[in-house]
Amino acid sequence: MAATFGRRLRKGAASTAVAALALAALTASQAPGAAETRTGSETKDPASAGDTPIDGGSPYYTDLPPLNSPVRPGGSPGTGGPVVTGPAEAGIPATVLDAYKKAEAGVAQTQPGCRLPWQLLAAIGKVESGHARGGAVDAEGTTLQRITGPQLNGKGFAMIADTDHGVFDGDTTHDRAVGPMQFIPSTWSKGGPDGKGWGADGNGDGLKDPNNIYDAALGAGRYLCANGRDLGTQGDLDKAVLGYNPSRDYLSKVLSWLAFYRQGTHEVPDGKGLLPVHRSPVGSGKGVGPTPGAGLTPGRTTGPGAGRSGDTTPKPGGNGSGKPGGSKPTTPPSTPGPRPGDPTKPPTTPPTKPPTKPTPAPVAALEQVGAKDLTATAGEDFGQIVRVRAKDTAGKPVAGVPVEFRIVGETGARFPDKADHVTVRTGADGIATAPRINAGDKAGSFTVRATAVGRKVPASEVGATVKAKPAPAPKADALARTSDAKLTAKAGTAFAEGAVEVKATYQGKIAAGAAVTATMVTDAPKHPVENDKGPYFAGVEDKDADKEKRVRSLTLKTGADGLLKLPEIRTDQHAGTFLLRLTTADGAVLTVELTVTP
């Protein structure tokens, strides 16, 4: 992964490209009612792409970008002059920024008409999680700790029982919005088009993990572009954002950050992003006061609202008015760093060590669970599901282990989306369940091999067999008697042998081997049922009663010439006119009258 994503810019220093902000545009974007002005006089929020908001209606950060955003004057990179940088709020952690831009490029290839800007993903990521809590991610883009919303237990939110066994959100009773883009696990795995979920693999590691910023950003981009939306138009843009969280306040916050980021951003090291502090309370779209000290970065006395009207904390090189120079801060920074021009003064706060990637849980074995052998007919899905359990040296289950299931052998069998391999993480019970396999059209045998990704553990295998599809049954859509002679017999005797012979055809051609059912029925016009008296078919012995069993319904097949001659038909003591009905599975019906005289 380090090689794959070695394209990142230097994480130890901010990049240098940020233009001055358009203050008037930002002021308009943050004004009360601005979202309503842009979307017209609508009173009802546009419908989202799904039945449930992506984030389940969870609380979100309500901090707005600054109105006054001074920059250092003069100079440019490489000229020896001062480096031009934007305000702290314009800094985005390196890996997170890279993920947003890669998601924009990925969506542009698959949905070019959507015109998704990466700044929209950044705006949503800022409001939902503060850019993964200031960029607290590992080298692959996975959050160092879970970022979860409230339990979706129906109390102020949607009611969604657990769908991921706690793998993504750590909750085995209910789902929670999870990850830097706050996806509900059920929406991530099942809530997308065709029930396949909005989950995506944005970093090419074979996993779809909402806790990974590359995967989450790409999944969010695809969701925002759902239903053929063109995000270059305000109406579709508003609908997409409201689909994330159906709140006008939420829409206003996201659009404010979108406008802000479009004016310029810069990269900051992972883990050094500025954290927002104001969150909306449960069930409201209004901001609440920050927790004392929550989310503050060294050298700041206020949250991300610094630089806004009424904020007396000056920016670097400015006095809060956008002009160079200015007076000293009225309130000293809570944790001051080294002063310019005084390089010998050590910092009062020691530098923090970069976050380390958690050590994977030990896995000693993959144990086959459930079916040992799989069997299916060509063209059908296997009824059995492949499952394995990851265990440690003590035999206890290990959760969160990525397990690759691969189809090995010359066969047409495939997982969904015609994939020959998939990767699934184990749940809280240590079990990873492979998607259902389609047998394909080719008969034969193959093996499903399960391996623990990144672990030196013996693979677990299960055999599978695909049986050839049986030849289709011959069809017959028409039946006709070969003779029009009347059929008459005396009670207690039999009709002439071979008296009833029929010819079956299908689309005018001889139907050889077609099944024909002959039944003695009542004369009920709409729903004839099997008659319990009158003529019956001979030749069937009732061994228990040591006598002939009177059978009044049987199924036979036509010969190679399409002809079928019914067995001898005998009569009991009842006289009258009786009906013999012959039918085929393809809708052919022929009714024959049988007359029995006293």
XYZ file of C-alpha atoms in Angstrom:
598
model
C 0.000 0.000 0.000
C 2.831 2.386 0.802
C 4.026 2.028 -2.784
C 0.547 2.336 -4.191
C -0.092 5.585 -2.427
C 3.445 6.977 -2.511
C 2.001 9.741 -4.627
C 1.008 11.750 -1.593
C 2.605 15.108 -1.108
C 4.901 15.666 1.837
C 2.897 15.160 5.012
C 5.380 17.006 7.238
C 4.647 20.391 5.742
C 1.679 22.171 4.260
C 1.560 22.652 0.504
C 1.653 26.181 -0.793
C -1.136 26.767 -3.288
C -4.032 28.791 -1.875
C -5.578 31.878 -3.418
C -7.258 34.701 -1.504
C -10.845 33.902 -0.557
C -13.824 35.592 -2.174
C -15.324 37.132 0.949
C -18.517 38.292 -0.617
C -19.331 34.845 -1.983
C -18.631 33.211 1.343
C -20.684 35.777 3.208
C -23.646 35.082 0.951
C -23.211 31.320 1.287
C -23.347 31.513 5.068
C -26.203 33.948 5.408
C -29.377 32.595 7.054
C -31.746 31.268 4.443
C -29.101 31.186 1.738
C -29.889 27.569 0.851
C -33.573 28.363 0.565
C -32.826 31.300 -1.735
C -30.817 29.135 -4.079
C -33.389 26.361 -4.232
C -36.396 28.587 -4.715
C -39.503 28.685 -2.575
C -39.685 24.975 -1.863
C -41.040 24.096 1.558
C -40.456 20.372 1.268
C -36.987 18.853 1.107
C -36.223 17.026 -2.146
C -36.367 13.240 -1.878
C -33.178 11.395 -1.130
C -31.828 8.532 -3.235
C -32.883 5.991 -0.613
C -35.515 5.520 2.070
C -33.074 6.255 4.912
C -30.495 9.090 5.027
C -26.954 7.871 4.514
C -25.955 8.992 8.014
C -29.255 7.975 9.633
C -29.967 11.582 10.563
C -27.081 11.554 13.069
C -25.716 14.745 14.676
C -23.165 16.602 12.572
C -20.662 19.428 12.988
C -22.253 22.856 12.540
C -19.091 24.986 12.493
C -18.979 27.386 9.547
C -15.903 28.469 7.591
C -14.520 31.929 8.495
C -15.872 35.033 6.810
C -12.594 36.898 7.069
C -9.748 34.722 5.828
C -6.485 36.696 5.616
C -3.449 35.293 3.834
C 0.169 36.205 4.170
C 1.072 38.850 1.609
C 3.685 38.554 -1.086
C 6.089 35.853 -2.171
C 5.634 32.480 -3.780
C 7.237 29.047 -3.455
C 10.846 28.994 -4.613
C 11.287 32.797 -4.681
C 12.555 33.187 -1.168
C 9.522 35.266 -0.198
C 6.879 34.358 2.383
C 4.935 31.201 1.662
C 1.325 31.854 0.712
C -0.959 29.778 2.900
C -4.657 29.793 3.602
C -6.394 29.946 6.956
C -6.201 26.941 9.258
C -9.763 25.983 8.279
C -8.596 25.490 4.671
C -6.120 22.783 5.684
C -7.104 19.207 4.851
C -5.079 16.178 6.053
C -2.902 14.758 3.284
C -4.371 11.249 3.016
C -7.939 12.506 3.356
C -7.399 15.144 0.674
C -5.888 12.520 -1.620
C -8.914 10.275 -1.085
C -11.364 13.040 -2.012
C -9.504 13.782 -5.231
C -9.173 10.114 -6.171
C -12.899 9.622 -5.591
C -13.657 12.541 -7.921
C -11.453 10.955 -10.617
C -13.066 7.528 -10.121
C -16.605 8.863 -10.411
C -15.645 10.948 -13.437
C -14.785 7.712 -15.267
C -17.998 5.859 -14.446
C -20.475 8.767 -14.221
C -19.002 11.654 -16.219
C -22.363 13.415 -16.482
C -22.515 13.870 -12.704
C -19.732 16.502 -12.567
C -18.854 15.624 -8.973
C -16.384 18.127 -7.429
C -14.007 16.726 -4.833
C -14.694 19.848 -2.767
C -18.250 18.551 -2.177
C -16.839 15.348 -0.689
C -14.531 17.498 1.430
C -17.460 19.625 2.606
C -19.463 16.560 3.638
C -16.407 14.948 5.215
C -15.802 18.129 7.207
C -19.386 18.299 8.480
C -19.756 14.556 9.134
C -16.443 13.733 10.847
C -14.070 16.696 10.703
C -12.080 14.946 7.949
C -11.767 11.676 9.901
C -11.065 13.520 13.154
C -8.335 15.679 11.714
C -6.855 12.920 9.546
C -6.427 10.239 12.212
C -5.897 7.478 9.635
C -3.196 4.920 8.902
C -1.103 4.608 5.756
C -3.941 2.820 3.913
C -6.516 5.458 4.887
C -8.314 3.446 7.597
C -9.319 5.361 10.727
C -7.182 4.593 13.757
C -10.316 4.370 15.871
C -13.939 3.795 14.899
C -15.983 6.910 14.179
C -19.582 6.001 14.991
C -22.868 7.830 15.365
C -25.669 7.141 17.845
C -27.360 3.741 17.980
C -30.150 3.562 15.391
C -32.689 2.154 17.821
C -35.726 4.156 16.713
C -35.337 6.740 19.492
C -34.919 9.942 17.512
C -33.425 8.090 14.561
C -34.312 5.311 12.167
C -34.831 1.836 13.625
C -32.220 -0.443 12.044
C -31.325 -3.735 13.701
C -27.719 -4.916 13.402
C -26.784 -5.955 9.851
C -22.983 -6.241 10.017
C -22.520 -8.316 13.210
C -20.659 -5.333 14.633
C -17.806 -5.644 12.108
C -17.974 -2.018 10.931
C -19.627 -0.185 13.837
C -18.821 -2.408 16.838
C -22.538 -2.709 17.722
C -24.113 -6.161 17.557
C -27.672 -5.038 18.379
C -28.293 -2.030 16.112
C -26.560 -0.297 13.235
C -24.739 3.022 13.697
C -23.478 5.491 11.136
C -19.803 4.678 10.795
C -16.571 5.983 9.308
C -15.339 9.345 8.048
C -18.356 9.726 5.725
C -20.825 8.232 8.264
C -22.409 5.396 6.281
C -24.984 3.109 7.890
C -23.630 -0.474 7.563
C -26.862 -1.706 5.947
C -26.706 1.135 3.399
C -23.043 0.436 2.747
C -23.626 -3.286 2.148
C -27.203 -3.562 0.834
C -28.812 -0.174 0.297
C -27.472 0.699 -3.149
C -28.674 -0.077 -6.659
C -29.941 -3.639 -7.092
C -29.506 -4.192 -3.355
C -25.718 -4.351 -3.686
C -24.982 -1.402 -1.407
C -23.011 1.802 -1.893
C -19.793 0.252 -0.621
C -16.735 0.788 -2.812
C -13.074 -0.186 -2.936
C -11.317 3.140 -3.399
C -7.754 2.062 -2.644
C -7.630 -1.254 -4.533
C -6.969 -3.488 -1.528
C -9.883 -5.810 -2.306
C -11.952 -4.594 0.654
C -14.986 -2.327 0.915
C -14.603 -0.713 4.320
C -16.632 2.359 5.397
C -13.907 3.028 7.989
C -11.422 3.625 5.155
C -11.448 7.163 3.742
C -10.623 6.016 0.188
C -13.504 3.510 0.184
C -15.913 5.844 1.973
C -15.201 8.842 -0.271
C -15.746 6.810 -3.440
C -18.949 5.286 -2.031
C -20.196 8.746 -1.069
C -19.402 10.064 -4.531
C -21.394 7.306 -6.194
C -24.316 7.928 -3.857
C -24.305 11.674 -4.534
C -24.432 10.921 -8.265
C -27.338 8.449 -7.951
C -30.442 8.703 -10.132
C -28.548 10.380 -12.964
C -27.905 13.571 -10.991
C -25.882 16.422 -12.465
C -24.213 18.131 -9.514
C -23.386 21.064 -11.734
C -27.020 22.134 -11.283
C -28.173 23.562 -7.953
C -31.351 21.459 -7.783
C -29.540 18.128 -8.132
C -26.774 19.299 -5.804
C -29.296 20.136 -3.082
C -31.109 16.819 -3.516
C -27.843 14.902 -3.227
C -26.819 16.647 0.008
C -30.296 16.346 1.529
C -30.158 12.643 0.764
C -27.233 12.459 3.180
C -29.109 14.228 5.975
C -32.605 15.687 5.289
C -31.992 18.951 7.126
C -31.943 22.428 5.611
C -29.414 23.447 8.248
C -27.205 20.526 7.179
C -27.548 21.590 3.531
C -26.553 25.157 4.406
C -23.464 23.985 6.318
C -22.285 21.702 3.506
C -22.808 24.358 0.822
C -20.895 26.897 2.936
C -17.872 24.596 3.184
C -18.174 23.739 -0.508
C -17.932 27.426 -1.430
C -15.050 27.868 1.027
C -13.010 24.939 -0.310
C -13.559 26.057 -3.900
C -11.654 29.241 -3.049
C -8.556 27.257 -2.127
C -7.206 24.592 0.228
C -3.848 23.364 1.395
C -2.507 20.070 2.653
C -1.612 19.459 6.304
C 0.007 16.375 7.839
C -2.246 13.467 8.812
C -3.481 13.843 12.358
C -2.915 17.623 12.304
C -6.210 18.714 10.785
C -8.263 21.353 12.569
C -11.166 19.700 14.395
C -14.613 21.292 14.428
C -16.250 21.537 17.841
C -19.897 22.504 17.404
C -22.256 19.566 16.925
C -25.982 19.529 16.352
C -27.886 17.780 19.168
C -29.937 14.642 18.614
C -32.897 15.281 16.360
C -32.171 18.934 15.569
C -30.472 20.951 12.913
C -29.136 23.604 15.276
C -25.649 23.944 16.628
C -24.730 23.494 20.262
C -21.876 24.879 22.284
C -18.536 23.076 22.206
C -17.252 20.856 24.945
C -14.545 22.813 26.801
C -11.242 22.104 25.150
C -12.754 19.631 22.692
C -11.126 19.569 19.289
C -8.780 22.488 19.928
C -5.379 22.412 18.325
C -2.146 23.683 19.936
C -1.731 27.433 19.667
C -5.479 28.223 19.402
C -7.944 29.555 21.931
C -11.035 29.067 19.823
C -12.525 26.443 17.560
C -12.879 26.478 13.779
C -15.003 29.620 14.000
C -11.859 31.682 14.560
C -11.613 34.591 12.141
C -15.396 34.967 11.936
C -17.024 38.268 12.781
C -16.743 38.836 16.535
C -13.687 36.609 16.963
C -10.805 38.565 18.489
C -8.152 35.898 17.959
C -5.878 37.158 15.157
C -4.660 35.015 12.277
C -0.961 34.604 11.444
C 0.275 37.925 10.076
C -3.091 39.638 10.412
C -5.483 41.283 12.789
C -8.694 39.544 11.786
C -9.581 42.225 9.260
C -7.766 40.823 6.278
C -4.983 43.444 6.499
C -1.314 42.819 7.220
C 0.062 43.681 10.606
C -2.197 44.300 13.590
C -1.962 44.317 17.354
C -0.989 41.533 19.701
C -3.591 38.966 20.654
C -5.746 40.041 23.584
C -5.680 36.447 24.806
C -2.418 34.503 24.603
C -2.549 31.064 22.936
C -3.261 28.275 25.358
C -0.287 26.281 24.101
C 2.082 28.680 22.318
C 4.544 27.364 19.816
C 7.968 28.846 18.963
C 7.860 32.512 17.983
C 9.152 33.732 14.608
C 12.670 35.076 14.974
C 13.335 33.063 18.122
C 14.445 29.657 16.741
C 16.416 28.739 19.863
C 13.375 28.668 22.108
C 12.176 25.101 22.534
C 8.452 24.377 22.168
C 6.534 23.981 25.369
C 4.658 21.026 23.951
C 6.823 18.119 22.757
C 6.083 16.953 19.199
C 3.680 14.077 18.996
C 4.705 10.812 17.420
C 2.946 9.849 14.211
C 0.132 7.355 14.821
C 1.089 3.745 14.385
C -1.006 1.137 12.686
C -2.706 -1.237 15.148
C -1.213 -4.724 15.332
C -3.544 -7.233 13.619
C -5.195 -9.746 15.911
C -3.429 -13.145 15.809
C -5.129 -15.826 13.737
C -4.119 -19.458 14.149
C -6.617 -21.204 11.875
C -9.568 -20.870 9.516
C -12.233 -23.412 10.381
C -14.856 -24.542 7.869
C -18.374 -23.898 9.154
C -21.506 -25.474 7.719
C -21.610 -27.192 4.331
C -18.696 -29.494 3.482
C -19.601 -30.165 -0.144
C -21.535 -27.945 -2.537
C -23.804 -29.183 -5.319
C -25.876 -27.268 -7.847
C -27.295 -27.642 -11.334
C -25.814 -25.582 -14.155
C -27.476 -22.200 -14.460
C -28.689 -22.144 -10.849
C -27.369 -20.744 -7.554
C -25.820 -23.031 -4.970
C -28.186 -23.580 -2.070
C -25.319 -23.952 0.413
C -23.270 -21.024 1.690
C -19.506 -21.151 2.349
C -18.510 -19.952 5.816
C -15.255 -20.036 7.767
C -14.398 -19.039 11.326
C -11.114 -17.340 12.233
C -9.711 -18.623 15.549
C -6.752 -17.678 17.678
C -4.358 -20.084 19.373
C -6.835 -20.530 22.235
C -9.620 -21.476 19.842
C -11.490 -18.207 20.379
C -13.078 -16.327 17.437
C -11.216 -13.362 15.956
C -13.309 -10.484 14.579
C -12.408 -8.112 11.752
C -10.125 -10.508 9.845
C -10.247 -10.009 6.044
C -10.866 -13.400 4.425
C -10.546 -13.946 0.682
C -12.834 -16.546 -0.895
C -11.553 -17.650 -4.310
C -13.069 -20.043 -6.860
C -10.296 -22.351 -8.071
C -10.719 -24.602 -11.116
C -11.948 -24.623 -14.711
C -15.541 -23.629 -14.188
C -18.070 -20.952 -14.955
C -19.104 -20.618 -11.307
C -18.889 -17.058 -10.013
C -19.704 -14.817 -7.078
C -22.015 -11.812 -7.684
C -20.849 -9.389 -10.393
C -19.120 -12.354 -12.112
C -16.211 -12.200 -9.667
C -14.016 -15.245 -9.088
C -12.891 -13.933 -5.690
C -14.259 -11.697 -2.937
C -12.921 -10.482 0.400
C -15.127 -10.423 3.504
C -14.251 -9.491 7.095
C -15.112 -11.807 9.959
C -17.863 -10.696 12.327
C -17.913 -10.564 16.105
C -18.356 -14.361 16.089
C -15.224 -14.760 13.966
C -17.257 -15.968 10.974
C -16.836 -14.711 7.418
C -19.635 -15.617 5.017
C -19.030 -15.735 1.279
C -21.717 -14.412 -1.081
C -23.926 -17.002 -2.755
C -22.269 -18.636 -5.774
C -23.901 -19.055 -9.164
C -23.045 -22.401 -10.778
C -22.654 -21.014 -14.295
C -23.400 -22.995 -17.428
C -20.507 -25.455 -17.356
C -20.716 -28.806 -15.554
C -17.719 -29.925 -13.532
C -15.976 -29.544 -10.191
C -14.089 -26.746 -8.490
C -12.840 -25.637 -5.064
C -13.705 -22.634 -2.940
C -10.506 -21.634 -1.132
C -10.601 -19.316 1.898
C -7.425 -17.534 3.026
C -6.802 -14.962 5.759
C -5.423 -11.863 4.026
C -2.013 -10.859 5.356
C -1.789 -13.828 7.737
C 0.298 -16.966 7.381
C -2.543 -19.366 8.098
C -3.334 -22.573 6.155
C -6.144 -22.095 3.670
C -9.534 -23.730 4.169
C -11.103 -25.421 1.153
C -14.485 -26.885 0.275
C -15.316 -28.867 -2.866
C -18.153 -27.994 -5.237
C -19.824 -29.821 -8.115
C -21.912 -28.424 -10.938
C -24.283 -30.952 -12.506
C -25.331 -30.719 -16.130
C -28.727 -29.198 -16.690
C -31.252 -31.917 -17.629
C -32.639 -31.830 -21.141
C -35.870 -29.866 -21.317
C -39.037 -31.952 -21.201
C -40.723 -32.424 -24.587
C -43.591 -30.017 -25.121
C -47.084 -30.561 -26.526
C -49.533 -27.734 -27.124
C -52.229 -29.706 -29.000
C -53.983 -33.100 -28.613
C -56.355 -34.792 -31.043
C -58.038 -38.220 -31.271
C -56.970 -40.412 -34.135
C -60.583 -41.625 -34.539
C -63.966 -39.914 -34.228
C -65.855 -43.127 -33.386
C -68.250 -42.943 -30.439
C -67.134 -44.733 -27.304
C -69.803 -46.949 -25.741
C -69.730 -49.867 -23.288
C -72.186 -51.695 -21.000
C -71.967 -51.310 -17.226
C -69.651 -53.911 -15.689
C -67.739 -54.453 -18.951
C -64.879 -52.683 -20.753
C -64.506 -50.424 -23.764
C -62.778 -51.894 -26.753
C -59.024 -52.247 -26.233
C -57.177 -49.259 -27.597
C -60.441 -47.367 -28.068
C -58.841 -44.067 -27.035
C -55.758 -43.029 -28.986
C -54.468 -39.447 -29.261
C -51.786 -37.616 -31.213
C -49.711 -34.871 -29.580
C -48.060 -32.017 -31.477
C -46.064 -28.917 -30.608
C -46.257 -25.924 -32.911
C -47.654 -28.259 -35.574
C -44.837 -30.830 -35.306
C -44.910 -34.314 -33.755
C -44.347 -34.174 -29.977
C -42.410 -37.307 -29.074
C -42.039 -38.210 -25.399
C -44.532 -35.575 -24.243
C -46.271 -36.203 -20.931
C -50.074 -36.489 -21.120
C -52.326 -36.772 -18.071
C -55.636 -38.636 -18.495
C -58.292 -38.128 -15.797
C -61.895 -39.268 -15.403
C -63.632 -36.044 -14.329
C -67.039 -34.804 -13.305
C -69.021 -32.602 -15.644
C -68.516 -29.446 -13.580
C -68.081 -26.771 -16.286
C -65.416 -24.563 -14.623
C -63.589 -26.710 -12.107
C -63.939 -30.394 -13.008
C -62.599 -32.783 -10.393
C -61.683 -36.444 -10.477
C -64.783 -38.630 -10.597
C -65.164 -41.329 -7.957
C -67.504 -43.500 -10.031
C -67.922 -44.689 -13.585
C -65.109 -45.749 -15.970
C -61.609 -46.407 -14.697
C -58.272 -47.631 -16.027
C -57.506 -51.341 -15.776
C -54.235 -53.099 -15.115
C -53.403 -51.682 -11.679
C -53.438 -54.159 -8.822
C -54.114 -53.241 -5.211
C -51.689 -55.594 -3.417
C -53.090 -54.848 0.031
C -56.656 -55.683 -0.972
C -55.594 -58.448 -3.346
C -57.855 -56.987 -5.987
C -57.840 -54.551 -8.832
C -57.426 -50.902 -7.787
C -59.698 -48.532 -9.642
C -57.471 -45.763 -10.915
C -59.137 -42.802 -12.585
C -56.052 -40.605 -13.260
C -52.621 -41.424 -14.690
C -49.804 -39.792 -16.680
C -48.249 -41.390 -19.755
C -45.848 -40.325 -22.490
C -46.295 -40.235 -26.236
C -44.185 -42.476 -28.448
C -41.639 -41.456 -31.082
C -44.527 -40.901 -33.500
C -46.318 -38.597 -31.041
C -49.087 -41.164 -30.494
C -50.474 -42.330 -27.161
C -52.860 -45.281 -26.770
C -54.579 -45.346 -23.373
C -54.786 -48.574 -21.338
C -58.031 -50.563 -21.283
C -60.931 -48.625 -19.785
C -63.371 -50.624 -17.667
C -66.745 -49.662 -16.186
C -68.410 -50.212 -12.829
C -72.158 -50.637 -12.192
C -72.943 -46.946 -12.911
C -74.532 -46.033 -16.231
C -74.568 -42.625 -17.938
C -72.288 -40.262 -19.825
C -68.836 -39.686 -18.358
C -65.947 -37.413 -19.284
C -62.304 -38.269 -19.882
C -60.034 -35.215 -19.925
C -56.488 -35.319 -21.360
C -54.076 -32.447 -20.642
C -50.404 -31.448 -21.087
C -48.200 -29.062 -19.120
C -48.167 -26.698 -22.090
C -51.920 -26.069 -22.039
C -53.295 -28.670 -24.429
C -56.764 -29.959 -23.386
C -58.878 -32.675 -24.985
C -62.218 -33.898 -23.533
C -63.632 -37.297 -24.617
C -67.169 -38.550 -23.878
C -67.594 -42.117 -22.578
C -71.133 -43.596 -22.664
C -72.021 -46.437 -20.311
C -75.353 -48.194 -20.917
C -77.266 -50.221 -18.245
